Amino acid sequence: MSEAEFEFTGKLWLYPGEAGWHFVTLPADVSDDIEEEAGQRGGFGSVPVEVTIGETTWKTSLFPDKRAASFVLPVKKAVRQLERLEADAPVSVRLRYDAERTPGEGRMTRSR
C-alpha cells in the first residue's frame, strides 16, 4: 500500500527546552500501522506525511520517539497560530502517509 490515512485526537505538548517545539504523540495503533507501511525513511527515521488540523493542511514528517514508543508529529508555529492551538490542548488530526513523497518536502495551505 502506498497511502494510508488516519484520524485521531491527541494532546499538543511542548518539548522541554528553549526551542519551543510542539508535538502531538500518535496513538499506539496509528503508530504501529505507520511503522508497517513505512519503507525507506529519511533522516532521524522520519516518515513523510500530509497533515490537516482544522482548516490548515501541510506536508511534514513524523519522527520516532523511543520514550513514547511511538511517532511524534511536529506542529509548527504558523499552524498553531492559524488554528489557535495551545500546549496541553486536545488536537484533532487527519494524517496521510504517502510512500511516494520523500521526507522534507513541505508546504502549507489553508482552506476557506
Short mmCIF file of C-alpha atoms in Angstrom, two decimals:
data_model
loop_
_atom_site.label_atom_id
_atom_site.label_comp_id
_atom_site.label_asym_id
_atom_site.label_seq_id
_atom_site.Cartn_x
_atom_site.Cartn_y
_atom_site.Cartn_z
CA MET A 1 0.00 0.00 0.00
CA SER A 2 1.42 3.42 -0.91
CA GLU A 3 -1.02 5.56 1.07
CA ALA A 4 -2.67 5.24 4.44
CA GLU A 5 -5.00 7.73 6.13
CA PHE A 6 -5.67 8.14 9.84
CA GLU A 7 -7.77 10.37 12.08
CA PHE A 8 -7.15 10.75 15.79
CA THR A 9 -7.16 13.22 18.66
CA GLY A 10 -4.01 13.79 20.68
CA LYS A 11 -2.66 16.28 23.18
CA LEU A 12 -0.38 19.06 21.91
CA TRP A 13 2.70 19.18 24.12
CA LEU A 14 5.70 21.44 24.42
CA TYR A 15 9.14 19.86 24.26
CA PRO A 16 11.19 20.94 27.28
CA GLY A 17 13.92 23.35 26.26
CA GLU A 18 14.43 26.75 24.75
CA ALA A 19 13.40 25.95 21.17
CA GLY A 20 9.66 25.80 21.90
CA TRP A 21 8.92 22.80 19.66
CA HIS A 22 5.36 21.50 19.94
CA PHE A 23 4.33 17.91 19.14
CA VAL A 24 1.40 15.52 19.13
CA THR A 25 2.22 11.90 20.00
CA LEU A 26 0.43 9.45 17.73
CA PRO A 27 -1.77 6.79 19.34
CA ALA A 28 -0.08 3.38 19.52
CA ASP A 29 -2.35 1.75 16.92
CA VAL A 30 -1.76 4.54 14.38
CA SER A 31 1.97 4.48 15.06
CA ASP A 32 2.04 0.70 14.59
CA ASP A 33 0.20 0.95 11.26
CA ILE A 34 2.57 3.64 10.01
CA GLU A 35 5.54 1.57 11.16
CA GLU A 36 4.23 -1.29 8.98
CA GLU A 37 3.62 1.00 5.99
CA ALA A 38 6.85 2.97 6.12
CA GLY A 39 9.52 1.77 3.79
CA GLN A 40 12.75 3.69 3.44
CA ARG A 41 12.88 6.58 5.86
CA GLY A 42 14.54 9.95 5.85
CA GLY A 43 16.94 11.47 8.35
CA PHE A 44 16.39 10.66 12.02
CA GLY A 45 13.98 7.89 10.94
CA SER A 46 11.47 10.41 9.59
CA VAL A 47 8.32 9.38 7.73
CA PRO A 48 6.73 11.78 5.20
CA VAL A 49 3.09 12.72 5.82
CA GLU A 50 0.44 15.25 4.88
CA VAL A 51 -1.43 16.60 7.90
CA THR A 52 -4.65 18.53 8.37
CA ILE A 53 -5.56 20.23 11.63
CA GLY A 54 -8.69 22.34 11.41
CA GLU A 55 -8.54 24.14 8.09
CA THR A 56 -4.76 24.00 7.74
CA THR A 57 -3.01 21.32 5.69
CA TRP A 58 0.74 20.92 5.36
CA LYS A 59 3.41 18.39 4.47
CA THR A 60 5.86 17.41 7.15
CA SER A 61 7.47 14.32 8.65
CA LEU A 62 6.81 12.16 11.68
CA PHE A 63 9.73 11.26 13.92
CA PRO A 64 10.16 8.17 16.09
CA ASP A 65 10.22 8.80 19.84
CA LYS A 66 11.78 5.95 21.78
CA ARG A 67 10.47 7.17 25.14
CA ALA A 68 6.86 7.18 23.91
CA ALA A 69 7.38 4.07 21.76
CA SER A 70 5.50 5.95 19.06
CA PHE A 71 5.89 8.58 16.37
CA VAL A 72 5.56 12.27 17.15
CA LEU A 73 4.12 14.93 14.87
CA PRO A 74 5.78 18.36 15.00
CA VAL A 75 3.22 21.20 14.82
CA LYS A 76 4.89 24.35 13.59
CA LYS A 77 4.21 27.81 14.94
CA ALA A 78 2.32 29.01 11.84
CA VAL A 79 -0.18 26.16 12.22
CA ARG A 80 -0.56 26.73 15.96
CA GLN A 81 -1.26 30.42 15.34
CA LEU A 82 -3.71 29.87 12.47
CA GLU A 83 -5.63 27.21 14.41
CA ARG A 84 -5.27 28.95 17.80
CA LEU A 85 -3.66 25.91 19.41
CA GLU A 86 -2.02 25.92 22.82
CA ALA A 87 0.07 23.36 24.67
CA ASP A 88 -1.89 20.72 26.61
CA ALA A 89 -4.98 21.17 24.42
CA PRO A 90 -6.56 18.26 22.53
CA VAL A 91 -5.97 18.41 18.78
CA SER A 92 -7.95 16.59 16.08
CA VAL A 93 -5.55 15.37 13.41
CA ARG A 94 -6.09 13.94 9.93
CA LEU A 95 -2.88 12.39 8.67
CA ARG A 96 -1.97 10.78 5.34
CA TYR A 97 1.18 8.75 4.86
CA ASP A 98 2.39 8.71 1.26
CA ALA A 99 5.29 6.45 0.35
CA GLU A 100 5.77 8.29 -2.96
CA ARG A 101 6.88 11.52 -1.27
CA THR A 102 10.32 11.97 0.16
CA PRO A 103 10.76 13.37 3.68
CA GLY A 104 11.47 17.07 3.85
CA GLU A 105 9.05 18.28 1.17
CA GLY A 106 6.82 20.77 2.93
CA ARG A 107 4.15 23.29 2.06
CA MET A 108 1.22 24.67 3.99
CA THR A 109 -2.25 25.56 2.65
CA ARG A 110 -5.39 26.80 4.34
CA SER A 111 -8.94 26.13 3.22
CA ARG A 112 -11.62 28.82 3.46
#
